[in-house]
Amino acid sequence: MSVDNTLTLNNGIKIPKVQLGTWLMNNDEVKRAVQQAVKIGYRGFDTAKDYGNELGVGKGIWNSDIERSELFLTTKLPTNVKDYKNTKRAIDKALTTFGLDYIDLLLIHSPQPWIEVNRVSDRHFEGNLENWQAMEEALKAGKVRAIGVSNFLKEDVDNILKNGEIVPAVNQIEVNVGHTPWELMNYCQSQGMIIEAYSPLANGRLLTNSKIKELAKKYRVSPAQLMLKYDLQLGCVVLPKSDDIDEMKQNLELDFTINSRDMDKLKRLEL
């Protein structure tokens, strides 16, 4: 499967189905990875302010031989910013860091600052709405082409749907074999949102699972390819992370179909 295979966001923008995740890569590593990825066919890249590598991603894009319009860049707001004024500043600062005129997809990284996740009950509804207001304005101003959310539960999504003007284009959440949040996914998709699957390979912990290896052998693919295809067949965009050229190539070679019986096995797989 070629990465120019796309899905269409709810505002008509095309988004690549397979993108390069960049979490835990430093600026030098990510610059090289982006340049290599572009050469072998990647057209989508996912980063975040809190990853600390936006500068490297920007340099990788600048130093590629591909037109900017052919590349799809996603970044995310800092999670500790939950007010309108600082959200506007964060957006402008991201554009400066990237050295680009626009960001393709901008996300609220988390409904809560990282320091509060799983520690407090406050979902920061008002703060997320201030984020969203500034993001809607950035969209209208042409600074970003689409806006969405990440790590949002149903109540967080509902807060935006009920009080915002624009429906989020995506919700970026963890989706992989053994961790498929059906209720949340179905709800978001019913609202016209695309699910972006981070950690589609479960951070590598399932690549040696005997059941996954057995099914992968049946399709003459690697366990990683099988897991990526599982997410794709659920309608997700996938964000596999790798700085290894062979792995990056393999993660694009997804021109096969898991039959419905085997998809059911993967959906019910107990790990």
Tab-separated table of N, CA, C and O in Angstrom, residues 129 194 210 215 220 226 233 242 261 267:
chain	number	residue	atom	x	y	z
A	129	LEU	N	-11.965	24.403	25.776
A	129	LEU	CA	-12.750	25.267	24.898
A	129	LEU	C	-11.966	26.517	24.508
A	129	LEU	O	-12.098	27.013	23.383
A	194	ILE	N	-12.269	11.054	12.274
A	194	ILE	CA	-11.395	9.924	11.956
A	194	ILE	C	-10.563	9.585	13.194
A	194	ILE	O	-10.132	10.471	13.929
A	210	SER	N	2.679	-15.331	19.901
A	210	SER	CA	2.587	-16.521	19.047
A	210	SER	C	1.367	-16.491	18.128
A	210	SER	O	1.438	-16.898	16.960
A	215	LEU	N	-0.747	-15.797	12.532
A	215	LEU	CA	-1.587	-15.157	11.515
A	215	LEU	C	-0.734	-14.408	10.489
A	215	LEU	O	-1.036	-14.422	9.291
A	220	ARG	N	1.868	-14.127	4.903
A	220	ARG	CA	3.231	-13.905	4.410
A	220	ARG	C	3.677	-12.459	4.638
A	220	ARG	O	4.245	-11.808	3.760
A	226	LEU	N	0.930	-7.019	9.962
A	226	LEU	CA	-0.409	-7.519	10.312
A	226	LEU	C	-1.101	-6.564	11.270
A	226	LEU	O	-2.287	-6.243	11.101
A	233	GLN	N	-7.829	-1.480	8.617
A	233	GLN	CA	-9.128	-2.051	8.250
A	233	GLN	C	-10.247	-1.644	9.203
A	233	GLN	O	-11.424	-1.800	8.880
A	242	SER	N	9.504	4.585	13.709
A	242	SER	CA	10.748	3.863	13.487
A	242	SER	C	11.754	4.808	12.847
A	242	SER	O	11.379	5.705	12.091
A	261	ARG	N	-12.878	-13.321	8.990
A	261	ARG	CA	-12.740	-14.318	10.050
A	261	ARG	C	-11.503	-14.042	10.905
A	261	ARG	O	-11.560	-14.112	12.138
A	267	LYS	N	-9.781	-9.162	16.843
A	267	LYS	CA	-10.619	-8.323	17.700
A	267	LYS	C	-10.838	-8.980	19.058
A	267	LYS	O	-10.964	-8.301	20.069
